[in-house]
Amino acid sequence: MTQAETQTAPSRAPDTLLIVALVALLVALVVAFVPPGRFAEVSTHEGSREVSIALESYERSGDAQAVPVFAEGGKLGLLNLPFEGLVAGDKFGSAVGIAAFLLVLGGSFGVLMRTGAIDRSLTGFVARFEHRMEILIPGLFLLFSLGGAIFGMGE
């Protein structure tokens, strides 16, 4: 065997959405088995904001309840959490506006990157002004500023 045949492909990190889904699944499983409760807080000094938790003061406040996979009637379930996170609240509050902005921005920027339009434009600009640095550097500043202002290239 040659050295090229014995080399393995570099390992890649899992996708971000997969990690988030696995964490949500893990939390749903933990919630099903760990009973809810609370600790009493004890003030450490008179008039101080510093508090400590007395470990022997744990008090159960009910039985463990499994999170439903899908929930009806406006309640939250494990698989309808992403949808509820996008549509809950009004368009000026919570995460609805930011999430929609990032989805549209990410999609449009992904299309531009996939087509190579940005790379070709920048390469053409640099090739055209490579011998005129007094125009090249300010021009690149201007292009990146416009990109950030117009379609969120800074994000």
Tab-separated table of N, CA and C in Angstrom:
chain	number	residue	atom	x	y	z
A	1	MET	N	0.827	-1.192	0.000
A	1	MET	CA	0.000	0.000	0.000
A	1	MET	C	0.864	1.244	0.000
A	2	THR	N	0.430	2.221	-0.734
A	2	THR	CA	1.165	3.477	-0.757
A	2	THR	C	0.691	4.370	0.381
A	3	GLN	N	1.432	5.431	0.612
A	3	GLN	CA	1.086	6.335	1.696
A	3	GLN	C	-0.233	7.059	1.405
A	4	ALA	N	-0.513	7.327	0.133
A	4	ALA	CA	-1.755	8.012	-0.232
A	4	ALA	C	-2.966	7.138	0.058
A	5	GLU	N	-2.830	5.820	-0.079
A	5	GLU	CA	-3.952	4.922	0.171
A	5	GLU	C	-4.227	4.754	1.658
A	6	THR	N	-3.202	4.862	2.492
A	6	THR	CA	-3.396	4.650	3.920
A	6	THR	C	-3.872	5.892	4.647
A	7	GLN	N	-3.795	7.061	4.009
A	7	GLN	CA	-4.255	8.273	4.670
A	7	GLN	C	-5.775	8.265	4.746
A	8	THR	N	-6.286	8.660	5.888
A	8	THR	CA	-7.727	8.748	6.061
A	8	THR	C	-8.161	10.195	5.903
A	9	ALA	N	-9.415	10.357	5.581
A	9	ALA	CA	-9.958	11.700	5.426
A	9	ALA	C	-10.005	12.373	6.794
A	10	PRO	N	-9.774	13.677	6.848
A	10	PRO	CA	-9.832	14.366	8.138
A	10	PRO	C	-11.257	14.339	8.687
A	11	SER	N	-11.369	14.175	9.999
A	11	SER	CA	-12.696	14.127	10.602
A	11	SER	C	-13.292	15.530	10.626
A	12	ARG	N	-14.592	15.584	10.423
A	12	ARG	CA	-15.301	16.856	10.412
A	12	ARG	C	-16.204	16.933	11.628
A	13	ALA	N	-16.394	18.123	12.119
A	13	ALA	CA	-17.311	18.335	13.237
A	13	ALA	C	-18.739	18.171	12.726
A	14	PRO	N	-19.643	17.682	13.574
A	14	PRO	CA	-21.038	17.552	13.139
A	14	PRO	C	-21.670	18.921	12.886
A	15	ASP	N	-22.721	18.915	12.108
A	15	ASP	CA	-23.429	20.135	11.760
A	15	ASP	C	-24.009	20.786	13.019
A	16	THR	N	-24.104	22.106	13.018
A	16	THR	CA	-24.595	22.844	14.180
A	16	THR	C	-26.028	22.464	14.523
A	17	LEU	N	-26.877	22.306	13.521
A	17	LEU	CA	-28.264	21.937	13.790
A	17	LEU	C	-28.364	20.550	14.410
A	18	LEU	N	-27.481	19.648	14.030
A	18	LEU	CA	-27.458	18.323	14.637
A	18	LEU	C	-27.081	18.418	16.112
A	19	ILE	N	-26.116	19.250	16.438
A	19	ILE	CA	-25.719	19.425	17.836
A	19	ILE	C	-26.874	20.003	18.652
A	20	VAL	N	-27.553	21.015	18.121
A	20	VAL	CA	-28.686	21.618	18.822
A	20	VAL	C	-29.802	20.594	19.018
A	21	ALA	N	-30.089	19.791	17.991
A	21	ALA	CA	-31.130	18.765	18.102
A	21	ALA	C	-30.754	17.717	19.147
A	22	LEU	N	-29.504	17.319	19.195
A	22	LEU	CA	-29.069	16.333	20.192
A	22	LEU	C	-29.144	16.893	21.608
A	23	VAL	N	-28.799	18.156	21.783
A	23	VAL	CA	-28.910	18.778	23.108
A	23	VAL	C	-30.374	18.860	23.527
A	24	ALA	N	-31.267	19.233	22.610
A	24	ALA	CA	-32.696	19.291	22.926
A	24	ALA	C	-33.224	17.911	23.292
A	25	LEU	N	-32.796	16.882	22.573
A	25	LEU	CA	-33.211	15.513	22.885
A	25	LEU	C	-32.680	15.079	24.244
A	26	LEU	N	-31.437	15.401	24.548
A	26	LEU	CA	-30.848	15.059	25.841
A	26	LEU	C	-31.594	15.745	26.980
A	27	VAL	N	-31.921	17.020	26.812
A	27	VAL	CA	-32.663	17.750	27.839
A	27	VAL	C	-34.058	17.155	28.015
A	28	ALA	N	-34.713	16.777	26.916
A	28	ALA	CA	-36.039	16.160	27.012
A	28	ALA	C	-35.968	14.839	27.772
A	29	LEU	N	-34.917	14.065	27.555
A	29	LEU	CA	-34.758	12.807	28.286
A	29	LEU	C	-34.472	13.053	29.764
A	30	VAL	N	-33.646	14.025	30.075
A	30	VAL	CA	-33.326	14.329	31.473
A	30	VAL	C	-34.567	14.824	32.207
A	31	VAL	N	-35.365	15.661	31.558
A	31	VAL	CA	-36.579	16.187	32.178
A	31	VAL	C	-37.549	15.061	32.516
A	32	ALA	N	-37.552	14.000	31.729
A	32	ALA	CA	-38.465	12.884	31.976
A	32	ALA	C	-38.090	12.099	33.227
A	33	PHE	N	-36.835	12.161	33.659
A	33	PHE	CA	-36.396	11.333	34.778
A	33	PHE	C	-36.005	12.113	36.029
A	34	VAL	N	-35.673	13.363	35.906
A	34	VAL	CA	-35.258	14.162	37.064
A	34	VAL	C	-36.468	14.932	37.583
A	35	PRO	N	-36.824	14.719	38.855
A	35	PRO	CA	-37.991	15.424	39.390
A	35	PRO	C	-37.688	16.903	39.621
A	36	PRO	N	-38.663	17.765	39.377
A	36	PRO	CA	-38.435	19.191	39.615
A	36	PRO	C	-38.416	19.497	41.109
A	37	GLY	N	-37.745	20.555	41.468
A	37	GLY	CA	-37.678	20.957	42.867
A	37	GLY	C	-36.949	22.273	42.993
A	38	ARG	N	-36.724	22.668	44.245
A	38	ARG	CA	-36.010	23.914	44.470
A	38	ARG	C	-35.245	23.861	45.777
A	39	PHE	N	-34.235	24.714	45.865
A	39	PHE	CA	-33.422	24.859	47.061
A	39	PHE	C	-33.784	26.169	47.741
A	40	ALA	N	-33.620	26.201	49.061
A	40	ALA	CA	-33.806	27.452	49.793
A	40	ALA	C	-32.526	28.269	49.675
A	41	GLU	N	-32.692	29.561	49.513
A	41	GLU	CA	-31.540	30.452	49.421
A	41	GLU	C	-31.294	31.088	50.781
A	42	VAL	N	-30.047	31.093	51.201
A	42	VAL	CA	-29.674	31.649	52.496
A	42	VAL	C	-28.768	32.848	52.259
A	43	SER	N	-29.112	33.985	52.857
A	43	SER	CA	-28.288	35.183	52.713
A	43	SER	C	-27.023	35.020	53.541
A	44	THR	N	-25.873	35.299	52.940
A	44	THR	CA	-24.602	35.104	53.646
A	44	THR	C	-24.290	36.255	54.592
A	45	HIS	N	-24.600	37.482	54.225
A	45	HIS	CA	-24.349	38.651	55.073
A	45	HIS	C	-25.588	39.524	55.079
A	46	GLU	N	-25.822	40.167	56.190
A	46	GLU	CA	-26.969	41.061	56.316
A	46	GLU	C	-26.830	42.230	55.337
A	47	GLY	N	-27.836	42.467	54.525
A	47	GLY	CA	-27.827	43.566	53.574
A	47	GLY	C	-27.026	43.295	52.313
A	48	SER	N	-26.509	42.101	52.161
A	48	SER	CA	-25.706	41.762	50.992
A	48	SER	C	-26.576	41.073	49.953
A	49	ARG	N	-26.209	41.212	48.710
A	49	ARG	CA	-26.940	40.527	47.640
A	49	ARG	C	-26.458	39.097	47.475
A	50	GLU	N	-25.370	38.764	48.121
A	50	GLU	CA	-24.763	37.448	47.976
A	50	GLU	C	-25.596	36.415	48.733
A	51	VAL	N	-25.991	35.366	48.048
A	51	VAL	CA	-26.757	34.289	48.675
A	51	VAL	C	-26.058	32.969	48.409
A	52	SER	N	-26.292	32.029	49.289
A	52	SER	CA	-25.785	30.681	49.072
A	52	SER	C	-26.963	29.727	49.120
A	53	ILE	N	-26.756	28.562	48.594
A	53	ILE	CA	-27.817	27.564	48.526
A	53	ILE	C	-27.538	26.496	49.564
A	54	ALA	N	-28.520	26.232	50.403
A	54	ALA	CA	-28.385	25.183	51.408
A	54	ALA	C	-28.748	23.852	50.758
A	55	LEU	N	-27.767	22.981	50.622
A	55	LEU	CA	-27.986	21.723	49.905
A	55	LEU	C	-29.011	20.830	50.589
A	56	GLU	N	-29.097	20.884	51.922
A	56	GLU	CA	-30.045	20.018	52.637
A	56	GLU	C	-31.479	20.533	52.551
A	57	SER	N	-31.684	21.703	51.939
A	57	SER	CA	-33.019	22.292	51.870
A	57	SER	C	-33.774	21.935	50.589
A	58	TYR	N	-33.293	20.969	49.815
A	58	TYR	CA	-33.955	20.614	48.550
A	58	TYR	C	-35.358	20.101	48.826
A	59	GLU	N	-36.301	20.597	48.079
A	59	GLU	CA	-37.693	20.198	48.243
A	59	GLU	C	-38.287	19.900	46.873
A	60	ARG	N	-38.835	18.700	46.714
A	60	ARG	CA	-39.456	18.336	45.435
A	60	ARG	C	-40.755	19.096	45.263
A	61	SER	N	-41.009	19.521	44.042
A	61	SER	CA	-42.238	20.269	43.777
A	61	SER	C	-43.157	19.533	42.812
A	62	GLY	N	-42.959	18.251	42.666
A	62	GLY	CA	-43.817	17.462	41.794
A	62	GLY	C	-43.065	16.286	41.223
A	63	ASP	N	-43.749	15.523	40.402
A	63	ASP	CA	-43.125	14.369	39.766
A	63	ASP	C	-42.530	14.779	38.421
A	64	ALA	N	-41.574	13.994	37.973
A	64	ALA	CA	-40.968	14.244	36.663
A	64	ALA	C	-42.019	14.044	35.582
A	65	GLN	N	-42.022	14.919	34.604
A	65	GLN	CA	-42.993	14.839	33.519
A	65	GLN	C	-42.258	14.809	32.195
A	66	ALA	N	-42.618	13.868	31.366
A	66	ALA	CA	-41.983	13.750	30.053
A	66	ALA	C	-42.476	14.867	29.141
A	67	VAL	N	-41.604	15.348	28.308
A	67	VAL	CA	-41.963	16.366	27.318
A	67	VAL	C	-42.610	15.650	26.142
A	68	PRO	N	-43.813	16.081	25.722
A	68	PRO	CA	-44.424	15.416	24.573
A	68	PRO	C	-43.642	15.689	23.289
A	69	VAL	N	-43.709	14.737	22.371
A	69	VAL	CA	-43.022	14.920	21.096
A	69	VAL	C	-43.702	16.032	20.299
A	70	PHE	N	-45.013	15.947	20.143
A	70	PHE	CA	-45.814	17.013	19.551
A	70	PHE	C	-46.851	17.415	20.585
A	71	ALA	N	-47.160	18.682	20.665
A	71	ALA	CA	-48.169	19.153	21.604
A	71	ALA	C	-49.225	19.929	20.838
A	72	GLU	N	-50.431	19.885	21.360
A	72	GLU	CA	-51.543	20.577	20.712
A	72	GLU	C	-52.048	21.696	21.611
A	73	GLY	N	-52.816	22.573	21.052
A	73	GLY	CA	-53.455	23.629	21.824
A	73	GLY	C	-52.507	24.692	22.333
A	74	GLY	N	-51.470	24.985	21.595
A	74	GLY	CA	-50.549	26.034	22.000
A	74	GLY	C	-49.486	25.609	22.989
A	75	LYS	N	-49.508	24.351	23.411
A	75	LYS	CA	-48.476	23.869	24.331
A	75	LYS	C	-47.229	23.490	23.542
A	76	LEU	N	-46.105	23.409	24.245
A	76	LEU	CA	-44.838	23.133	23.586
A	76	LEU	C	-44.504	21.651	23.608
A	77	GLY	N	-44.095	21.141	22.461
A	77	GLY	CA	-43.597	19.783	22.332
A	77	GLY	C	-42.190	19.820	21.772
A	78	LEU	N	-41.500	18.696	21.838
A	78	LEU	CA	-40.097	18.662	21.433
A	78	LEU	C	-39.910	19.014	19.957
A	79	LEU	N	-40.743	18.474	19.079
A	79	LEU	CA	-40.539	18.689	17.647
A	79	LEU	C	-41.192	19.959	17.105
A	80	ASN	N	-42.089	20.584	17.878
A	80	ASN	CA	-42.628	21.851	17.388
A	80	ASN	C	-41.988	23.057	18.080
A	81	LEU	N	-40.904	22.839	18.835
A	81	LEU	CA	-40.185	23.959	19.449
A	81	LEU	C	-39.554	24.904	18.426
A	82	PRO	N	-38.885	24.396	17.370
A	82	PRO	CA	-38.314	25.348	16.405
A	82	PRO	C	-39.371	26.237	15.751
A	83	PHE	N	-40.510	25.658	15.394
A	83	PHE	CA	-41.579	26.441	14.782
A	83	PHE	C	-42.134	27.459	15.769
A	84	GLU	N	-42.382	27.032	17.003
A	84	GLU	CA	-42.914	27.954	18.008
A	84	GLU	C	-41.926	29.081	18.297
A	85	GLY	N	-40.636	28.772	18.266
A	85	GLY	CA	-39.632	29.804	18.488
A	85	GLY	C	-39.631	30.857	17.397
A	86	LEU	N	-39.986	30.469	16.186
A	86	LEU	CA	-40.009	31.425	15.076
A	86	LEU	C	-41.276	32.270	15.048
A	87	VAL	N	-42.411	31.697	15.442
A	87	VAL	CA	-43.668	32.421	15.280
A	87	VAL	C	-44.212	33.013	16.566
A	88	ALA	N	-43.625	32.698	17.718
A	88	ALA	CA	-44.140	33.224	18.978
A	88	ALA	C	-43.797	34.705	19.098
A	89	GLY	N	-44.686	35.457	19.668
A	89	GLY	CA	-44.437	36.883	19.861
A	89	GLY	C	-44.813	37.690	18.636
A	90	ASP	N	-44.525	38.978	18.702
A	90	ASP	CA	-44.810	39.827	17.549
A	90	ASP	C	-43.536	40.050	16.747
A	91	LYS	N	-43.681	40.716	15.614
A	91	LYS	CA	-42.527	40.853	14.725
A	91	LYS	C	-41.473	41.808	15.273
A	92	PHE	N	-41.811	42.614	16.268
A	92	PHE	CA	-40.843	43.541	16.840
A	92	PHE	C	-40.233	43.014	18.132
A	93	GLY	N	-40.717	41.907	18.620
A	93	GLY	CA	-40.208	41.360	19.867
A	93	GLY	C	-39.660	39.968	19.665
A	94	SER	N	-39.133	39.438	20.707
A	94	SER	CA	-38.533	38.094	20.774
A	94	SER	C	-37.574	37.847	19.615
A	95	ALA	N	-37.550	36.642	19.113
A	95	ALA	CA	-36.541	36.275	18.119
A	95	ALA	C	-37.099	36.205	16.703
A	96	VAL	N	-38.357	36.532	16.528
A	96	VAL	CA	-38.978	36.354	15.216
A	96	VAL	C	-38.287	37.189	14.142
A	97	GLY	N	-38.116	38.463	14.389
A	97	GLY	CA	-37.508	39.338	13.391
A	97	GLY	C	-36.063	38.980	13.104
A	98	ILE	N	-35.313	38.676	14.155
A	98	ILE	CA	-33.902	38.327	13.970
A	98	ILE	C	-33.772	37.014	13.218
A	99	ALA	N	-34.580	36.020	13.589
A	99	ALA	CA	-34.498	34.719	12.923
A	99	ALA	C	-34.862	34.837	11.448
A	100	ALA	N	-35.921	35.568	11.147
A	100	ALA	CA	-36.309	35.737	9.748
A	100	ALA	C	-35.232	36.486	8.971
A	101	PHE	N	-34.663	37.521	9.580
A	101	PHE	CA	-33.591	38.281	8.930
A	101	PHE	C	-32.397	37.382	8.635
A	102	LEU	N	-31.984	36.585	9.606
A	102	LEU	CA	-30.823	35.719	9.409
A	102	LEU	C	-31.097	34.621	8.385
A	103	LEU	N	-32.325	34.106	8.348
A	103	LEU	CA	-32.654	33.088	7.348
A	103	LEU	C	-32.597	33.665	5.934
A	104	VAL	N	-33.192	34.829	5.750
A	104	VAL	CA	-33.171	35.459	4.427
A	104	VAL	C	-31.750	35.865	4.057
A	105	LEU	N	-31.046	36.460	5.002
A	105	LEU	CA	-29.675	36.891	4.759
A	105	LEU	C	-28.765	35.711	4.454
A	106	GLY	N	-28.873	34.656	5.248
A	106	GLY	CA	-28.047	33.473	5.011
A	106	GLY	C	-28.352	32.824	3.678
A	107	GLY	N	-29.629	32.774	3.318
A	107	GLY	CA	-30.000	32.187	2.035
A	107	GLY	C	-29.485	32.990	0.857
A	108	SER	N	-29.661	34.303	0.918
A	108	SER	CA	-29.198	35.123	-0.208
A	108	SER	C	-27.680	35.134	-0.299
A	109	PHE	N	-27.012	35.207	0.835
A	109	PHE	CA	-25.552	35.193	0.806
A	109	PHE	C	-25.037	33.829	0.355
A	110	GLY	N	-25.739	32.752	0.732
A	110	GLY	CA	-25.359	31.419	0.267
A	110	GLY	C	-25.478	31.287	-1.241
A	111	VAL	N	-26.545	31.857	-1.808
A	111	VAL	CA	-26.718	31.826	-3.263
A	111	VAL	C	-25.602	32.610	-3.942
A	112	LEU	N	-25.288	33.790	-3.416
A	112	LEU	CA	-24.215	34.594	-4.010
A	112	LEU	C	-22.865	33.890	-3.919
A	113	MET	N	-22.595	33.235	-2.816
A	113	MET	CA	-21.318	32.529	-2.672
A	113	MET	C	-21.276	31.295	-3.569
A	114	ARG	N	-22.386	30.586	-3.688
A	114	ARG	CA	-22.427	29.375	-4.514
A	114	ARG	C	-22.226	29.698	-5.986
A	115	THR	N	-22.776	30.822	-6.432
A	115	THR	CA	-22.604	31.193	-7.840
A	115	THR	C	-21.221	31.768	-8.116
A	116	GLY	N	-20.510	32.176	-7.078
A	116	GLY	CA	-19.177	32.735	-7.261
A	116	GLY	C	-19.187	34.188	-7.686
A	117	ALA	N	-20.329	34.848	-7.602
A	117	ALA	CA	-20.439	36.234	-8.061
A	117	ALA	C	-19.548	37.171	-7.253
A	118	ILE	N	-19.505	36.987	-5.947
A	118	ILE	CA	-18.686	37.870	-5.107
A	118	ILE	C	-17.209	37.653	-5.397
A	119	ASP	N	-16.794	36.402	-5.481
A	119	ASP	CA	-15.384	36.101	-5.757
A	119	ASP	C	-14.944	36.662	-7.106
A	120	ARG	N	-15.773	36.469	-8.128
A	120	ARG	CA	-15.415	36.975	-9.457
A	120	ARG	C	-15.382	38.495	-9.484
A	121	SER	N	-16.317	39.127	-8.799
A	121	SER	CA	-16.339	40.596	-8.767
A	121	SER	C	-15.099	41.147	-8.081
A	122	LEU	N	-14.754	40.582	-6.931
A	122	LEU	CA	-13.569	41.068	-6.217
A	122	LEU	C	-12.292	40.776	-6.989
A	123	THR	N	-12.203	39.592	-7.591
A	123	THR	CA	-11.020	39.251	-8.385
A	123	THR	C	-10.882	40.189	-9.577
A	124	GLY	N	-11.984	40.487	-10.244
A	124	GLY	CA	-11.954	41.415	-11.372
A	124	GLY	C	-11.552	42.816	-10.954
A	125	PHE	N	-12.073	43.269	-9.808
A	125	PHE	CA	-11.721	44.601	-9.316
A	125	PHE	C	-10.237	44.681	-8.977
A	126	VAL	N	-9.721	43.650	-8.288
A	126	VAL	CA	-8.297	43.641	-7.924
A	126	VAL	C	-7.428	43.565	-9.173
A	127	ALA	N	-7.816	42.743	-10.153
A	127	ALA	CA	-7.025	42.629	-11.386
A	127	ALA	C	-7.008	43.947	-12.155
A	128	ARG	N	-8.122	44.659	-12.133
A	128	ARG	CA	-8.197	45.909	-12.880
A	128	ARG	C	-7.337	47.008	-12.258
A	129	PHE	N	-7.276	47.035	-10.919
A	129	PHE	CA	-6.561	48.120	-10.237
A	129	PHE	C	-5.326	47.639	-9.477
A	130	GLU	N	-4.736	46.503	-9.880
A	130	GLU	CA	-3.603	45.971	-9.126
A	130	GLU	C	-2.368	46.866	-9.189
A	131	HIS	N	-2.237	47.677	-10.205
A	131	HIS	CA	-1.072	48.556	-10.319
A	131	HIS	C	-1.369	49.975	-9.842
A	132	ARG	N	-2.575	50.199	-9.364
A	132	ARG	CA	-2.949	51.529	-8.862
A	132	ARG	C	-3.448	51.382	-7.426
A	133	MET	N	-2.512	51.242	-6.500
A	133	MET	CA	-2.841	51.005	-5.095
A	133	MET	C	-3.630	52.154	-4.470
A	134	GLU	N	-3.445	53.372	-4.988
A	134	GLU	CA	-4.175	54.506	-4.422
A	134	GLU	C	-5.677	54.395	-4.695
A	135	ILE	N	-6.065	53.573	-5.661
A	135	ILE	CA	-7.479	53.323	-5.943
A	135	ILE	C	-7.902	51.966	-5.385
A	136	LEU	N	-7.014	50.992	-5.411
A	136	LEU	CA	-7.357	49.625	-5.001
A	136	LEU	C	-7.791	49.547	-3.537
A	137	ILE	N	-6.983	50.060	-2.630
A	137	ILE	CA	-7.286	49.937	-1.203
A	137	ILE	C	-8.564	50.690	-0.826
A	138	PRO	N	-8.715	51.972	-1.179
A	138	PRO	CA	-9.987	52.639	-0.865
A	138	PRO	C	-11.175	51.998	-1.585
A	139	GLY	N	-10.940	51.499	-2.792
A	139	GLY	CA	-12.016	50.831	-3.523
A	139	GLY	C	-12.481	49.568	-2.820
A	140	LEU	N	-11.538	48.778	-2.295
A	140	LEU	CA	-11.916	47.577	-1.540
A	140	LEU	C	-12.667	47.951	-0.260
A	141	PHE	N	-12.213	49.009	0.407
A	141	PHE	CA	-12.932	49.493	1.582
A	141	PHE	C	-14.364	49.852	1.212
A	142	LEU	N	-14.531	50.559	0.117
A	142	LEU	CA	-15.854	50.975	-0.337
A	142	LEU	C	-16.722	49.771	-0.690
A	143	LEU	N	-16.151	48.805	-1.421
A	143	LEU	CA	-16.920	47.617	-1.801
A	143	LEU	C	-17.386	46.824	-0.578
A	144	PHE	N	-16.485	46.606	0.381
A	144	PHE	CA	-16.873	45.860	1.572
A	144	PHE	C	-17.854	46.648	2.436
A	145	SER	N	-17.729	47.960	2.473
A	145	SER	CA	-18.686	48.788	3.207
A	145	SER	C	-20.066	48.705	2.575
A	146	LEU	N	-20.114	48.791	1.251
A	146	LEU	CA	-21.400	48.657	0.555
A	146	LEU	C	-21.984	47.266	0.750
A	147	GLY	N	-21.126	46.252	0.694
A	147	GLY	CA	-21.602	44.887	0.923
A	147	GLY	C	-22.193	44.719	2.305
A	148	GLY	N	-21.568	45.317	3.308
A	148	GLY	CA	-22.095	45.234	4.665
A	148	GLY	C	-23.372	46.024	4.841
A	149	ALA	N	-23.475	47.168	4.188
A	149	ALA	CA	-24.649	48.017	4.343
A	149	ALA	C	-25.838	47.528	3.528
A	150	ILE	N	-25.590	46.983	2.344
A	150	ILE	CA	-26.691	46.629	1.450
A	150	ILE	C	-27.259	45.250	1.749
A	151	PHE	N	-26.406	44.244	1.821
A	151	PHE	CA	-26.979	42.911	2.014
A	151	PHE	C	-26.362	42.147	3.174
A	152	GLY	N	-25.857	42.831	4.171
A	152	GLY	CA	-25.439	42.184	5.401
A	152	GLY	C	-24.199	41.341	5.302
A	153	MET	N	-23.249	41.741	4.465
A	153	MET	CA	-22.024	40.971	4.311
A	153	MET	C	-21.236	40.932	5.617
A	154	GLY	N	-21.448	41.900	6.484
A	154	GLY	CA	-20.767	41.928	7.774
A	154	GLY	C	-21.240	40.846	8.713
A	155	GLU	N	-22.444	40.358	8.522
A	155	GLU	CA	-22.955	39.309	9.390
A	155	GLU	C	-22.251	38.026	9.072
